Coordinates of N, CA, C and O in Angstrom, one line a residue:
X793 N 1.8 13.3 11.5 CA 2.0 11.9 11.2 C 3.4 11.6 10.8 O 3.8 12.2 9.8
X794 N 4.1 10.5 11.1 CA 5.4 10.4 10.8 C 5.6 9.6 9.4 O 4.7 8.6 9.2
X795 N 6.4 9.9 8.5 CA 6.7 9.3 7.4 C 7.9 8.3 7.5 O 8.8 9.0 7.8
X796 N 7.7 7.1 7.2 CA 8.9 6.3 7.5 C 9.4 5.8 6.1 O 8.7 5.6 5.1
X797 N 10.8 5.5 6.1 CA 11.5 4.9 4.9 C 11.8 5.9 4.0 O 12.0 5.8 2.8
X798 N 12.0 7.2 4.4 CA 12.4 8.2 3.4 C 13.6 9.0 3.9 O 14.0 10.0 3.5
X799 N 14.3 8.3 5.0 CA 15.5 9.0 5.5 C 16.6 9.2 4.5 O 16.8 8.3 3.7
X800 N 17.1 10.4 4.5 CA 18.2 10.8 3.5 C 18.0 11.0 2.0 O 18.8 11.3 1.2
X801 N 16.5 11.0 1.8 CA 16.1 11.4 0.3 C 15.7 12.8 0.3 O 14.9 13.3 1.2
X802 N 16.0 13.4 -0.8 CA 15.4 14.8 -1.1 C 14.1 14.6 -1.7 O 13.8 13.6 -2.2
X803 N 13.4 15.7 -1.8 CA 12.1 15.8 -2.4 C 12.3 15.3 -3.8 O 11.3 14.6 -4.4
X804 N 13.3 15.7 -4.5 CA 13.3 15.4 -6.0 C 13.6 13.8 -6.0 O 13.1 13.3 -7.0
X805 N 14.5 13.2 -5.1 CA 14.7 11.9 -5.2 C 13.4 11.1 -4.9 O 13.1 10.0 -5.7
X806 N 12.5 11.5 -3.9 CA 11.3 11.0 -3.9 C 10.3 10.9 -5.1 O 9.7 10.0 -5.3
X807 N 10.4 12.2 -5.6 CA 9.4 12.4 -6.8 C 10.0 11.4 -7.8 O 9.1 10.8 -8.5
X808 N 11.2 11.2 -8.1 CA 11.7 10.3 -9.0 C 11.4 8.9 -8.7 O 10.9 8.2 -9.6
X809 N 11.5 8.6 -7.5 CA 11.0 7.1 -7.2 C 9.5 6.8 -7.2 O 9.1 5.7 -7.7
X810 N 8.7 7.8 -7.0 CA 7.3 7.8 -7.3 C 7.0 7.6 -8.7 O 6.3 6.9 -9.1
X811 N 7.7 8.4 -9.6 CA 7.7 8.2 -11.0 C 8.0 6.8 -11.5 O 7.5 6.3 -12.6
X812 N 8.9 6.1 -10.7 CA 9.2 4.8 -11.1 C 8.3 3.7 -10.5 O 8.6 2.5 -10.6
X813 N 7.3 4.1 -9.7 CA 6.4 3.3 -9.1 C 6.4 3.1 -7.7 O 5.6 2.4 -7.0
X814 N 7.2 4.0 -7.0 CA 6.9 4.0 -5.3 C 5.8 4.6 -5.1 O 4.9 5.4 -5.9
X815 N 5.4 4.5 -3.8 CA 4.1 5.1 -3.2 C 4.1 5.2 -1.9 O 4.8 4.5 -1.1
X816 N 3.3 6.1 -1.4 CA 3.0 6.3 0.0 C 1.8 5.7 0.5 O 0.6 5.8 -0.1
X817 N 1.8 4.8 1.5 CA 0.7 4.1 1.9 C 0.6 4.1 3.6 O 1.6 4.4 4.3
X818 N -0.5 3.9 4.1 CA -0.8 3.7 5.4 C -1.7 2.5 5.6 O -2.4 2.2 4.7
X819 N -1.7 1.9 6.8 CA -2.5 0.5 7.1 C -3.6 0.9 8.2 O -3.1 1.1 9.2
X820 N -4.8 0.9 7.9 CA -5.6 0.9 9.0 C -5.8 -0.4 9.6 O -5.5 -1.3 9.2
X821 N -6.1 -0.2 11.0 CA -6.3 -1.4 11.8 C -7.3 -1.0 12.8 O -7.8 0.2 13.0
X822 N -7.9 -2.0 13.3 CA -9.1 -2.1 14.1 C -8.8 -2.7 15.7 O -8.2 -3.6 15.6
X823 N -9.2 -2.0 16.6 CA -9.0 -2.6 17.9 C -10.6 -2.5 18.6 O -11.1 -1.5 18.7
X824 N -10.9 -3.7 19.1 CA -12.3 -3.7 19.7 C -12.2 -4.1 21.2 O -11.4 -5.0 21.6
X825 N -13.1 -3.5 22.0 CA -13.2 -4.0 23.3 C -14.8 -4.0 23.5 O -15.5 -3.1 23.8
X826 N -15.4 -5.2 23.4 CA -16.7 -5.7 23.6 C -17.7 -4.7 22.7 O -18.1 -4.9 21.8
X827 N -18.1 -3.5 23.6 CA -19.1 -2.6 22.9 C -18.3 -1.5 22.2 O -19.0 -0.6 21.7
X828 N -17.0 -1.2 22.3 CA -16.4 -0.1 21.7 C -15.4 -0.7 20.6 O -14.7 -1.7 20.9
X829 N -15.4 -0.1 19.6 CA -14.5 -0.4 18.4 C -13.8 0.9 18.1 O -14.4 1.9 17.8
X830 N -12.5 0.9 17.9 CA -11.5 1.9 17.4 C -10.9 1.5 16.2 O -10.3 0.5 16.1
X831 N -11.1 2.6 15.3 CA -10.4 2.6 14.0 C -9.2 3.4 14.0 O -9.5 4.6 14.1
X832 N -8.0 2.8 13.7 CA -6.9 3.6 13.8 C -6.0 3.5 12.5 O -6.4 2.7 11.7
X833 N -5.0 4.3 12.3 CA -4.2 4.2 11.1 C -2.7 4.2 11.7 O -2.4 4.8 12.6
X834 N -2.0 3.4 10.9 CA -0.5 3.4 11.1 C 0.1 4.7 10.6 O -0.4 5.6 10.2
X835 N 1.5 4.6 10.8 CA 2.4 5.7 10.3 C 2.2 5.7 8.7 O 1.7 4.6 8.2
X836 N 2.7 6.7 8.1 CA 2.8 6.4 6.6 C 4.1 6.0 6.2 O 5.2 6.2 6.8
X837 N 4.0 4.9 5.3 CA 5.3 4.3 4.8 C 5.5 4.7 3.3 O 4.5 4.6 2.6
X838 N 6.7 4.8 3.1 CA 7.2 5.1 1.6 C 7.6 3.6 1.1 O 8.6 3.0 1.7
X839 N 6.8 3.0 0.2 CA 7.2 1.8 -0.2 C 7.8 1.9 -1.7 O 7.2 2.6 -2.6
X840 N 9.2 1.7 -1.8 CA 10.0 1.8 -2.9 C 9.5 1.0 -4.2 O 8.8 -0.1 -3.9
X841 N 9.8 1.4 -5.3 CA 9.4 0.4 -6.5 C 9.6 -0.9 -6.4 O 9.0 -1.7 -6.9
X842 N 10.8 -1.3 -5.7 CA 11.3 -2.8 -5.9 C 10.9 -3.4 -4.6 O 11.4 -4.6 -4.1
X843 N 10.1 -2.7 -3.7 CA 9.6 -3.3 -2.4 C 8.2 -4.0 -2.4 O 7.3 -3.5 -3.1
X844 N 7.8 -4.8 -1.5 CA 6.6 -5.5 -1.2 C 6.2 -4.6 0.0 O 6.9 -4.7 1.1
X845 N 4.9 -4.2 0.0 CA 4.3 -3.6 1.3 C 4.1 -4.5 2.6 O 3.9 -4.0 3.6
X846 N 4.1 -5.8 2.4 CA 3.8 -6.7 3.4 C 4.8 -6.5 4.6 O 4.3 -6.7 5.8
X847 N 6.0 -6.2 4.4 CA 6.9 -6.2 5.3 C 6.7 -5.0 6.3 O 7.2 -4.9 7.4
X848 N 5.7 -4.1 5.9 CA 5.4 -2.8 6.7 C 4.0 -3.2 7.3 O 3.7 -2.7 8.3
X849 N 3.1 -4.2 6.7 CA 1.8 -4.3 7.0 C 1.5 -5.4 8.1 O 0.7 -5.5 8.7
X850 N 2.5 -6.4 8.2 CA 2.3 -7.6 8.8 C 1.9 -7.3 10.4 O 1.2 -8.0 10.9
X851 N 2.4 -6.4 11.1 CA 2.2 -6.1 12.5 C 0.7 -5.7 12.5 O 0.1 -6.0 13.5
X852 N 0.3 -5.0 11.5 CA -1.0 -4.4 11.7 C -2.2 -5.3 11.3 O -3.2 -5.5 11.9
X853 N -1.7 -6.3 10.4 CA -2.6 -7.5 10.2 C -2.9 -8.2 11.4 O -3.8 -8.6 11.8
X854 N -1.7 -8.5 12.2 CA -1.8 -9.3 13.4 C -2.7 -8.6 14.4 O -3.3 -9.2 15.1
X855 N -2.5 -7.3 14.5 CA -3.4 -6.4 15.4 C -4.9 -6.6 15.0 O -5.7 -7.0 15.9
X856 N -5.1 -6.6 13.8 CA -6.5 -6.7 13.3 C -7.1 -8.2 13.7 O -8.2 -8.2 14.1
X857 N -6.3 -9.2 13.3 CA -6.8 -10.5 13.6 C -6.8 -10.8 15.1 O -7.8 -11.6 15.4
X858 N -6.0 -10.3 16.0 CA -6.1 -10.6 17.3 C -7.2 -9.9 18.1 O -7.8 -10.2 19.0
X859 N -7.1 -8.3 17.8 CA -7.9 -7.4 18.6 C -9.1 -6.8 17.8 O -10.0 -6.1 18.3
X860 N -9.3 -7.0 16.5 CA -10.4 -6.4 15.7 C -11.8 -6.8 15.7 O -12.7 -6.2 15.7
X861 N -12.0 -8.1 15.8 CA -13.3 -8.8 15.7 C -14.2 -8.8 16.9 O -15.5 -8.9 16.7
X862 N -13.9 -8.3 18.1 CA -14.6 -8.5 19.2 C -15.6 -7.5 19.5 O -16.5 -7.8 20.4
X863 N -15.5 -6.3 19.0 CA -16.6 -5.4 19.2 C -17.8 -5.6 18.2 O -17.8 -5.9 17.0
X864 N -19.0 -5.6 18.9 CA -20.2 -5.8 18.0 C -21.1 -4.6 18.0 O -21.3 -3.8 18.9
X865 N -21.4 -4.2 16.7 CA -21.5 -4.8 15.5 C -20.3 -4.3 14.6 O -20.0 -4.9 13.7
X866 N -19.5 -3.2 14.9 CA -18.6 -2.6 14.0 C -17.3 -3.2 14.0 O -16.5 -3.1 13.0
X867 N -16.9 -4.0 15.0 CA -15.6 -4.9 14.9 C -15.3 -5.7 13.8 O -14.3 -5.5 13.1
X868 N -16.2 -6.6 13.4 CA -16.0 -7.5 12.1 C -16.1 -6.6 11.0 O -15.3 -6.7 10.1
X869 N -17.0 -5.5 10.9 CA -17.1 -4.6 9.7 C -15.8 -4.0 9.5 O -15.2 -4.0 8.3
X870 N -15.4 -3.3 10.4 CA -14.1 -2.5 10.3 C -12.8 -3.4 10.1 O -12.0 -3.0 9.3
X871 N -12.9 -4.4 10.7 CA -11.8 -5.3 10.6 C -11.8 -6.0 9.2 O -10.4 -6.0 8.6
X872 N -12.8 -6.3 8.6 CA -12.8 -6.8 7.2 C -12.3 -5.6 6.3 O -11.4 -5.8 5.3
X873 N -12.8 -4.4 6.4 CA -12.3 -3.3 5.6 C -10.9 -3.1 5.7 O -10.2 -2.8 4.8
X874 N -10.2 -3.1 7.0 CA -8.9 -3.0 7.2 C -7.9 -4.1 6.4 O -7.0 -3.8 5.8
X875 N -8.5 -5.3 6.6 CA -7.8 -6.4 5.9 C -7.8 -6.3 4.6 O -6.9 -6.7 3.7
X876 N -8.9 -5.8 3.9 CA -8.9 -5.4 2.3 C -7.9 -4.5 2.1 O -7.1 -4.7 1.1
X877 N -7.7 -3.4 3.0 CA -6.5 -2.6 2.6 C -5.1 -3.2 2.7 O -4.1 -2.9 1.9
X878 N -4.9 -4.2 3.6 CA -3.7 -4.8 3.7 C -3.4 -5.7 2.6 O -2.2 -5.7 2.2
X879 N -4.5 -6.3 2.2 CA -4.2 -7.4 1.1 C -4.0 -6.6 -0.2 O -3.4 -7.1 -1.1
X880 N -4.5 -5.3 -0.3 CA -4.2 -4.7 -1.4 C -3.0 -3.9 -1.5 O -2.8 -2.9 -2.5
X881 N -2.2 -3.9 -0.5 CA -0.9 -3.2 -0.4 C -0.9 -1.8 0.4 O 0.1 -1.2 0.3
X882 N -2.0 -1.7 1.2 CA -2.1 -0.5 1.9 C -3.0 0.6 1.2 O -3.2 0.4 -0.1
X883 N -3.4 1.5 2.0 CA -4.3 2.5 1.5 C -3.3 3.7 1.0 O -2.5 4.3 1.5
X884 N -3.4 4.0 -0.4 CA -2.6 4.7 -1.2 C -2.8 6.2 -1.0 O -4.0 6.6 -1.4
X885 N -1.8 6.9 -0.5 CA -2.1 8.4 -0.2 C -1.0 9.2 -0.8 O -0.5 10.2 -0.3
X886 N -0.3 8.6 -1.8 CA 0.8 9.3 -2.6 C 0.6 10.6 -3.0 O 1.3 11.5 -2.7
X887 N -0.6 11.0 -3.6 CA -0.7 12.3 -4.1 C -0.9 13.3 -3.1 O -0.4 14.4 -3.1
X888 N -1.6 13.0 -1.9 CA -1.7 13.8 -0.8 C -0.3 14.3 -0.1 O 0.0 15.3 0.2
X889 N 0.4 13.1 0.0 CA 1.9 13.3 0.7 C 2.9 14.0 -0.3 O 3.4 14.9 0.2
X890 N 2.7 13.9 -1.6 CA 3.7 14.5 -2.5 C 3.3 16.0 -2.5 O 4.2 16.8 -2.4
X891 N 1.9 16.4 -2.6 CA 1.5 17.7 -2.6 C 2.0 18.4 -1.4 O 2.6 19.4 -1.4
X892 N 2.0 17.8 -0.2 CA 2.6 18.4 1.1 C 4.1 18.5 1.0 O 4.7 19.5 1.4
X893 N 4.7 17.5 0.6 CA 6.4 17.5 0.4 C 6.8 18.7 -0.4 O 7.6 19.4 -0.3
X894 N 6.0 18.7 -1.6 CA 6.4 19.6 -2.7 C 6.1 21.1 -2.2 O 7.0 22.1 -2.4
X895 N 5.0 21.2 -1.5 CA 4.6 22.6 -0.9 C 5.8 23.1 0.0 O 5.9 24.2 0.1
X896 N 6.3 22.2 0.7 CA 7.3 22.6 1.8 C 8.7 22.2 1.4 O 9.5 22.4 2.3
X897 N 9.0 22.0 0.2 CA 10.3 21.9 -0.4 C 11.0 23.2 -0.4 O 10.9 24.2 -1.3
X898 N 12.2 23.2 0.2 CA 12.9 24.7 0.2 C 13.6 24.7 -1.1 O 14.1 25.8 -1.5
X899 N 13.8 23.5 -1.9 CA 14.5 23.5 -3.2 C 13.5 23.8 -4.4 O 13.9 23.4 -5.5
X900 N 12.1 24.1 -4.1 CA 11.2 24.1 -5.1 C 11.5 25.3 -6.1 O 12.0 26.2 -5.9
X901 N 11.1 25.0 -7.6 CA 11.4 25.8 -8.5 C 10.2 26.9 -8.5 O 9.0 26.4 -8.8
X902 N 10.5 28.0 -8.3 CA 9.6 29.1 -8.2 C 9.4 30.1 -9.5 O 8.8 31.0 -9.5
X903 N 10.2 29.5 -10.5 CA 10.3 30.6 -11.7 C 8.9 30.5 -12.5 O 8.8 31.3 -13.3
X904 N 8.0 29.6 -12.3 CA 6.8 29.6 -13.0 C 5.6 30.3 -12.3 O 4.6 30.3 -12.8
X905 N 6.0 31.0 -11.2 CA 4.8 31.7 -10.4 C 4.5 33.3 -11.0 O 3.7 33.8 -10.4
X906 N 5.1 33.7 -12.0 CA 5.0 35.0 -12.4 C 5.1 36.1 -11.4 O 4.3 37.0 -11.4
X907 N 6.0 36.0 -10.5 CA 6.1 36.9 -9.6 C 6.7 38.2 -10.1 O 6.4 39.4 -9.6
X908 N 7.6 38.1 -11.1 CA 8.2 39.4 -11.6 C 7.1 40.2 -12.3 O 7.3 41.4 -12.2
X909 N 6.0 39.7 -12.7 CA 4.9 40.6 -13.2 C 4.3 41.4 -12.2 O 3.9 42.6 -12.5
X910 N 4.2 40.9 -10.9 CA 3.6 41.8 -9.9 C 4.6 42.8 -9.4 O 4.2 43.9 -8.9
X911 N 5.9 42.4 -9.3 CA 6.9 43.3 -8.8 C 7.1 44.3 -9.8 O 7.1 45.6 -9.4
X912 N 7.3 44.0 -11.0 CA 7.7 45.1 -12.0 C 6.7 44.9 -13.1 O 7.0 44.3 -14.1
X913 N 5.7 45.8 -13.1 CA 4.6 45.6 -14.0 C 4.9 46.1 -15.4 O 4.2 45.9 -16.4
X914 N 6.0 46.9 -15.5 CA 6.2 47.6 -16.9 C 6.9 46.6 -17.8 O 7.1 46.7 -19.0
X915 N 7.2 45.3 -17.3 CA 7.7 44.2 -18.3 C 6.5 43.8 -19.1 O 6.8 43.2 -20.0
X916 N 5.3 43.8 -18.7 CA 4.2 43.3 -19.3 C 3.7 44.3 -20.2 O 3.5 45.6 -20.1
X917 N 3.3 43.9 -21.5 CA 2.9 44.8 -22.7 C 1.4 45.2 -22.4 O 0.9 46.2 -22.8
X918 N 0.7 44.6 -21.7 CA -0.9 44.9 -21.7 C -1.1 45.4 -20.2 O -2.1 44.8 -19.7
X919 N -0.2 46.1 -19.6 CA -0.5 46.4 -18.2 C -1.0 47.9 -18.2 O -0.6 48.7 -18.8
X920 N -1.9 48.1 -17.3 CA -2.5 49.3 -17.0 C -2.3 49.6 -15.6 O -2.7 48.8 -14.7
X921 N -1.8 50.7 -15.3 CA -1.6 51.0 -13.7 C -2.6 52.2 -13.3 O -3.0 53.1 -14.2
X922 N -3.2 51.9 -12.3 CA -4.3 52.8 -11.7 C -3.8 53.2 -10.5 O -3.2 52.7 -9.8
X923 N -4.4 54.4 -10.2 CA -4.1 55.2 -8.9 C -4.8 54.4 -7.7 O -4.5 54.8 -6.5
X924 N -5.9 53.9 -7.8 CA -6.7 53.1 -6.9 C -6.0 52.0 -6.2 O -6.5 51.6 -5.2
X925 N -5.1 51.4 -6.7 CA -4.4 50.4 -6.3 C -3.1 50.6 -5.6 O -2.2 51.2 -6.3
X926 N -2.8 50.3 -4.4 CA -1.6 50.7 -3.8 C -0.4 49.7 -4.4 O 0.7 50.2 -4.2
X927 N -0.7 48.7 -5.0 CA 0.2 47.9 -5.7 C 0.0 47.9 -7.2 O -1.1 47.9 -7.5
X928 N 0.9 48.0 -7.9 CA 0.9 48.1 -9.4 C 0.7 46.6 -9.9 O 1.5 46.0 -10.4
X929 N -0.4 46.2 -9.7 CA -0.8 44.8 -10.2 C -1.4 45.1 -11.6 O -2.3 45.8 -11.8
X930 N -0.9 44.2 -12.6 CA -1.4 44.3 -13.9 C -2.7 43.9 -14.1 O -3.3 43.0 -13.4
X931 N -3.4 44.6 -14.8 CA -5.0 44.5 -15.1 C -5.1 44.1 -16.6 O -4.6 44.9 -17.5
X932 N -5.7 43.1 -17.0 CA -6.0 42.8 -18.5 C -7.2 43.2 -19.0 O -8.2 43.3 -18.2

């Protein structure tokens, strides 16, 4: 799914903006055709700390109001649920998106992973080497 409004930002800059109040949201919308109702989701939008999310949601509100109500019985139910998310500023998925961005960040800090203990077990004071392990993995 496409993330909009993050062009030119590094993961570190995005994390800083999230700490200042930015968030990732998407807007659910409903389309109904008499007996069939489709519940869909917009692209993901990054709403900066100084922005209002309405500028991203207005077209999805219009879709809900024009096409969402017509399916019986789920059209009105899904449309009301979608409108709730629009009025509350979008469905917040900041933590999920941040975890994906950080996981795939080429500039991530890997110094806290203790990889050196697996590669060179003699650095650890409570390490026991056994012959049954092909890798000298420290055992406590």
